JSON list of C-alpha atoms in Angstrom, two decimals:
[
{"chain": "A", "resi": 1, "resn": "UNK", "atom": "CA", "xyz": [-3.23, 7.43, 11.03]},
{"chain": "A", "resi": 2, "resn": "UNK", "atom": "CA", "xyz": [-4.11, 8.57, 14.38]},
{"chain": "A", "resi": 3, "resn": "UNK", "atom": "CA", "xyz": [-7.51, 9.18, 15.35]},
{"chain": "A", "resi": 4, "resn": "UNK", "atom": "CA", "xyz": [-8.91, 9.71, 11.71]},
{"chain": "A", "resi": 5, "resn": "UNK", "atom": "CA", "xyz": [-9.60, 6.06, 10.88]},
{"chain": "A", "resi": 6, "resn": "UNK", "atom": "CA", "xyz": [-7.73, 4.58, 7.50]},
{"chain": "A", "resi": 7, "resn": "UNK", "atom": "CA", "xyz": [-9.28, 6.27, 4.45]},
{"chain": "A", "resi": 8, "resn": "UNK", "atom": "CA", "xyz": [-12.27, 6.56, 5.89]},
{"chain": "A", "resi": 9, "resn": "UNK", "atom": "CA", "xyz": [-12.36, 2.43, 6.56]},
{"chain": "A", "resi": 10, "resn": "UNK", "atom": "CA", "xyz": [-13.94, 2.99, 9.91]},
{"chain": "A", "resi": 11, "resn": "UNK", "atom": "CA", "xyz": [-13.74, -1.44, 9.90]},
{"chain": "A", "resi": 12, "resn": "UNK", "atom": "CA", "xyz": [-9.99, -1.09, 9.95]},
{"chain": "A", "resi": 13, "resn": "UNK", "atom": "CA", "xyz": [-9.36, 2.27, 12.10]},
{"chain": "A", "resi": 14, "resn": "UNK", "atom": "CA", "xyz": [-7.63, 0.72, 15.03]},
{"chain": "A", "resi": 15, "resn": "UNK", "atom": "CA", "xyz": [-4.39, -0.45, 13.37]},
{"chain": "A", "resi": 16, "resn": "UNK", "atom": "CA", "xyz": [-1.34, -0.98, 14.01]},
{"chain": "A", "resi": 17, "resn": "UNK", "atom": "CA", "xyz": [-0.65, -0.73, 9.85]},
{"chain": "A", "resi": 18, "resn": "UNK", "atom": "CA", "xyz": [1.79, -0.46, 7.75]},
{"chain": "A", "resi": 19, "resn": "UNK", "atom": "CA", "xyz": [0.87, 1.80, 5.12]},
{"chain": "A", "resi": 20, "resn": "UNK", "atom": "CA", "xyz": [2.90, 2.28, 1.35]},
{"chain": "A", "resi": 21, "resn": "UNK", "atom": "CA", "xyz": [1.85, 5.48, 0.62]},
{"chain": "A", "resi": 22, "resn": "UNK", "atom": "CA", "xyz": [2.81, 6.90, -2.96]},
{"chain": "A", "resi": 23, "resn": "UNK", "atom": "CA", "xyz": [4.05, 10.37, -3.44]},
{"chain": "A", "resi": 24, "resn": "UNK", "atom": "CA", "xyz": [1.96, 12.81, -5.65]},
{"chain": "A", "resi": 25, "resn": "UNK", "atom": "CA", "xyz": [4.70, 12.13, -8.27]},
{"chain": "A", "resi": 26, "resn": "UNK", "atom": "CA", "xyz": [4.22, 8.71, -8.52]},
{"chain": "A", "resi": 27, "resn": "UNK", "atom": "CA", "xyz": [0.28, 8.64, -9.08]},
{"chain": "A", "resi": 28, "resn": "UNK", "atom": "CA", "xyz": [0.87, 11.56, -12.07]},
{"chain": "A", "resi": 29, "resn": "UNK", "atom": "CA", "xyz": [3.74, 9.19, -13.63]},
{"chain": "A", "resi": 30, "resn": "UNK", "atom": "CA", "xyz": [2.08, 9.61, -16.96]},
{"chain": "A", "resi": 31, "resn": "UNK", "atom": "CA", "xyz": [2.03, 5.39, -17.69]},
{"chain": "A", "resi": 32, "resn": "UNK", "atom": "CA", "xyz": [0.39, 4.97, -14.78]},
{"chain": "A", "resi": 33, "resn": "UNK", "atom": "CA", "xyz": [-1.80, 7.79, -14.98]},
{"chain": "A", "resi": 34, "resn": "UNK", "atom": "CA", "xyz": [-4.62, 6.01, -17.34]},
{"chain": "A", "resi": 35, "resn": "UNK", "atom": "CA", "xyz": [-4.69, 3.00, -14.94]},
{"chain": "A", "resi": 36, "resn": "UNK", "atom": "CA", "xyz": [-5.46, 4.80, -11.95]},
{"chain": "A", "resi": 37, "resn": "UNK", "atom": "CA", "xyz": [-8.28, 7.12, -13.38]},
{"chain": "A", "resi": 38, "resn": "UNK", "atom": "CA", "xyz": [-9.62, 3.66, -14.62]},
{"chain": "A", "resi": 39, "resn": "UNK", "atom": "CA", "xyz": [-9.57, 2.33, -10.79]},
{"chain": "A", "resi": 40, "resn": "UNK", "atom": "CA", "xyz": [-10.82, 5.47, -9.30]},
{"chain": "A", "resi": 41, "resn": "UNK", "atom": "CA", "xyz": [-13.67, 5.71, -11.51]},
{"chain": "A", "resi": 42, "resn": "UNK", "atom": "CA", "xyz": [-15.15, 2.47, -9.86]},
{"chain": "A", "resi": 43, "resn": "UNK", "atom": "CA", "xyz": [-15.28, 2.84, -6.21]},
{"chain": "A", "resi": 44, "resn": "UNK", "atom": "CA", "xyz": [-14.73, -1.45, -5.65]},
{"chain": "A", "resi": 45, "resn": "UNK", "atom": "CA", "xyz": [-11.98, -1.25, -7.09]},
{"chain": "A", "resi": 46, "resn": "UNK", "atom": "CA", "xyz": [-10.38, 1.88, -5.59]},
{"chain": "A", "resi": 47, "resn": "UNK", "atom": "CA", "xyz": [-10.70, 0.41, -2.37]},
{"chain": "A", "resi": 48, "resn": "UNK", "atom": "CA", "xyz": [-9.09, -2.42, -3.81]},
{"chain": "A", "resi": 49, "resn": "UNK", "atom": "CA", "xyz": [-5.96, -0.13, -4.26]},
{"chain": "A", "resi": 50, "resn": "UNK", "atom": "CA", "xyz": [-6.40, 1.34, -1.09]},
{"chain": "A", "resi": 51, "resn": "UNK", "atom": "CA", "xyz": [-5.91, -2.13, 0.49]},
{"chain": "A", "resi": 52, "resn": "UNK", "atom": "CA", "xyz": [-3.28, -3.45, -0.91]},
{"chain": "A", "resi": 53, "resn": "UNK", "atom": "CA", "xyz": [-0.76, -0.56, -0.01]},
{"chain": "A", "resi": 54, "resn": "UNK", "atom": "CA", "xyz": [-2.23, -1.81, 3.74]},
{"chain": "A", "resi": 55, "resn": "UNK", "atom": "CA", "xyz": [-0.27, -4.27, 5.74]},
{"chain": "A", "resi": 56, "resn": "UNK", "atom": "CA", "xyz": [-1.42, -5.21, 9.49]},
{"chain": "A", "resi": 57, "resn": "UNK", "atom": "CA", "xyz": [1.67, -4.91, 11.53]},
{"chain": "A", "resi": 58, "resn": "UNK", "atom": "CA", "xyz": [1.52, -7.89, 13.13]},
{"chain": "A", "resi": 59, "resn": "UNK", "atom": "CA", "xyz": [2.24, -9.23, 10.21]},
{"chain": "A", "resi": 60, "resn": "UNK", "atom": "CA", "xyz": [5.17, -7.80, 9.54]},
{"chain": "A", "resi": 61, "resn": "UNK", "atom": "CA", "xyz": [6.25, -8.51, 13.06]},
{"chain": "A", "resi": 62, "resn": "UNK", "atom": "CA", "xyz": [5.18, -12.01, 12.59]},
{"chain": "A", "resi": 63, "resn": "UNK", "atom": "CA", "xyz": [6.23, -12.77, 9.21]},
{"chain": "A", "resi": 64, "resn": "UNK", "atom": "CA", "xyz": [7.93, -15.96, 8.59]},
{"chain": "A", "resi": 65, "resn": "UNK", "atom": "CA", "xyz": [8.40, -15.56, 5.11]},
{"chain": "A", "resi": 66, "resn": "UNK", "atom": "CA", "xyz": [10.86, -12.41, 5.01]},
{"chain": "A", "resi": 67, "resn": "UNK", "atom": "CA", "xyz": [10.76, -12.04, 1.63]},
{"chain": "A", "resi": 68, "resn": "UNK", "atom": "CA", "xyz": [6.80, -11.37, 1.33]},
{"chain": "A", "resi": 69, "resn": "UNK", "atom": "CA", "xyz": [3.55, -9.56, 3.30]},
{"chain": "A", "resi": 70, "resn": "UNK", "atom": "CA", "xyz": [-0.16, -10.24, 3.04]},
{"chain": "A", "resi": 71, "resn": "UNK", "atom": "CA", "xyz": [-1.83, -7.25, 2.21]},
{"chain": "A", "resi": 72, "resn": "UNK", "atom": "CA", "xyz": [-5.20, -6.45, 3.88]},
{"chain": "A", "resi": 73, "resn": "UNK", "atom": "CA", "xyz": [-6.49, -6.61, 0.16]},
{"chain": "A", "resi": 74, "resn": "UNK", "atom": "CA", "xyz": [-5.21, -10.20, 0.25]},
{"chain": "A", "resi": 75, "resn": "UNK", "atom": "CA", "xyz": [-2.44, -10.56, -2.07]},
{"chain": "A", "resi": 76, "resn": "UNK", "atom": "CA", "xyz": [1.26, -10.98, -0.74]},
{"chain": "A", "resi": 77, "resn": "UNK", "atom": "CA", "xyz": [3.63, -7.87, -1.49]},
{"chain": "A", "resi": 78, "resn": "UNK", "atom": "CA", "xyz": [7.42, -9.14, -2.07]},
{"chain": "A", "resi": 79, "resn": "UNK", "atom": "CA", "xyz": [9.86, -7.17, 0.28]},
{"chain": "A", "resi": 80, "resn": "UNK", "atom": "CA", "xyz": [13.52, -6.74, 0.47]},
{"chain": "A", "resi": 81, "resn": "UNK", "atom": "CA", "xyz": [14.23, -4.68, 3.55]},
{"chain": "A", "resi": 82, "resn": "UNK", "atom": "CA", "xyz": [18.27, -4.80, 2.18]},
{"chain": "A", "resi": 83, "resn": "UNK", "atom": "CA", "xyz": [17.06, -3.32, -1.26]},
{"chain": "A", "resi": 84, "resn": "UNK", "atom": "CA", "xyz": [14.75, -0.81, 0.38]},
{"chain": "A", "resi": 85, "resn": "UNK", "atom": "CA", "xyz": [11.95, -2.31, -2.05]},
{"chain": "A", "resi": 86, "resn": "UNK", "atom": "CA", "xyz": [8.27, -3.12, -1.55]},
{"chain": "A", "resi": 87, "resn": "UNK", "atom": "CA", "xyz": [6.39, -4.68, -4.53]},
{"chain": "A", "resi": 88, "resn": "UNK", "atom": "CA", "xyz": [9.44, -3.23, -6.81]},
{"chain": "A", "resi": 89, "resn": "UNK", "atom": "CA", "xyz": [9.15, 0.55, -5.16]},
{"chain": "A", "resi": 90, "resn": "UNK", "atom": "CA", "xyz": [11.80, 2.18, -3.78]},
{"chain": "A", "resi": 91, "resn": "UNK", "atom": "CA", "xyz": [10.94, 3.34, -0.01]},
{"chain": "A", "resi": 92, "resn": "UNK", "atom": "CA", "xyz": [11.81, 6.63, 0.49]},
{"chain": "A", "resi": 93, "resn": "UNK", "atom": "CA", "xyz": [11.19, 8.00, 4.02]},
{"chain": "A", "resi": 94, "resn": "UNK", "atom": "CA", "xyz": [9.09, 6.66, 7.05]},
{"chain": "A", "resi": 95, "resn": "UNK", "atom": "CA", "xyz": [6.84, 8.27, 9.86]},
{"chain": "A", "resi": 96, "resn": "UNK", "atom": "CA", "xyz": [5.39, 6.33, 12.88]},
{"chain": "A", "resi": 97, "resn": "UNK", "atom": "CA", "xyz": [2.55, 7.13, 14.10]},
{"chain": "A", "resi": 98, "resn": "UNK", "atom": "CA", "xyz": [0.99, 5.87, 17.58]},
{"chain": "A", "resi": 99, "resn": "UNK", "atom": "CA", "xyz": [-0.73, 2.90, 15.35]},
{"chain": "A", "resi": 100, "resn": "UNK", "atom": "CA", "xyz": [1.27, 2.25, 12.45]},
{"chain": "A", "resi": 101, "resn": "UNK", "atom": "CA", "xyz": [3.80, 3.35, 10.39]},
{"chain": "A", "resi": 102, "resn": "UNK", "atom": "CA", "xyz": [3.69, 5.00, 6.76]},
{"chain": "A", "resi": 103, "resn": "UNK", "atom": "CA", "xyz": [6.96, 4.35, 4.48]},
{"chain": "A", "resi": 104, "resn": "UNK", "atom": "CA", "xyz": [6.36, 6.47, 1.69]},
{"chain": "A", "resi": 105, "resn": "UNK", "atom": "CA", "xyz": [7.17, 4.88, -2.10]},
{"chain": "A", "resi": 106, "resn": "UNK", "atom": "CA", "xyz": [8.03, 6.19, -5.60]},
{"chain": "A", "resi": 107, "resn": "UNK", "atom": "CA", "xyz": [5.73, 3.92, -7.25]},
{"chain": "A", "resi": 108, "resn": "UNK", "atom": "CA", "xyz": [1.54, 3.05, -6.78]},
{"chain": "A", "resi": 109, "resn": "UNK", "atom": "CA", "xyz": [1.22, -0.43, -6.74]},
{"chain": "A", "resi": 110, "resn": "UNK", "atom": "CA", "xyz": [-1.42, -2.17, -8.43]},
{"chain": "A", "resi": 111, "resn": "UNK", "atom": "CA", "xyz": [-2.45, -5.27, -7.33]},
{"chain": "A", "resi": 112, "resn": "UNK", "atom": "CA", "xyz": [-3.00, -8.19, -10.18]},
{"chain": "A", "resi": 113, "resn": "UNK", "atom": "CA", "xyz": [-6.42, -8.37, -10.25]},
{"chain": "A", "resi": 114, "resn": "UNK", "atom": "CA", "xyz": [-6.49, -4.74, -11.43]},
{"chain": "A", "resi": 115, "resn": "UNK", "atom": "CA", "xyz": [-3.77, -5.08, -13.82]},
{"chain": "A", "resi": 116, "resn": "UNK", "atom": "CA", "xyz": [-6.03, -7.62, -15.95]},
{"chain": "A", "resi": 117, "resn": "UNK", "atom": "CA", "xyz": [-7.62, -6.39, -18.60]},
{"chain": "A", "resi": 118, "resn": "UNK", "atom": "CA", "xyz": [-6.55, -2.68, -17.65]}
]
């Protein structure tokens, strides 16, 4: 996060984020694997993905609703902070960073509109 800009999203560089970062094992899950080559191979829609593993922090910090976050792609992720879970993956380990922090997950999370006629 620091000082690189987010994916190369120089619009969003300044953060603070939250980021849900897969691990490598989770985008070579082989029953996920077909979905994501289909999302990479159109660059709307990879940013798409990108954005919803984004959260602004402030609204996490702000969040009213503890059981949900607005992504920066616009859909709402559910959370349960006593479960460990974000959008059904398991959170594994967490780094802060001067503007944000990264939990890393065991799952990719695809966002509805991508999950449609996938």
């Amino acid at each position: 996060l620091n000082g690189q800009g987010l994916f190369g999203l120089g619009a969003i560089g300044g953060g603070p984020y939250t980021i849900f970062a897969p691990t490598d094992a989770a985008f070579a899950n082989t029953t996920i694997a077909a979905t994501i080559k289909s999302i990479s191979s159109n660059k709307n829609n990879m940013m798409t993905l990108l954005s919803y593993h984004i959260v602004e922090s402030s609204a996490v910090l702000n969040n009213t609703d503890a059981s949900s976050v607005k992504t920066l792609e616009g859909s709402s992720l559910a959370i349960d902070t006593k479960a460990g879970l974000v959008g059904g993956a398991k959170v594994l380990k967490s780094k802060r960073y001067s503007n944000g922090i990264i939990y890393e997950i065991d799952q990719v999370l695809i966002p509805l509109k991508l999950s449609i006629g996938m």
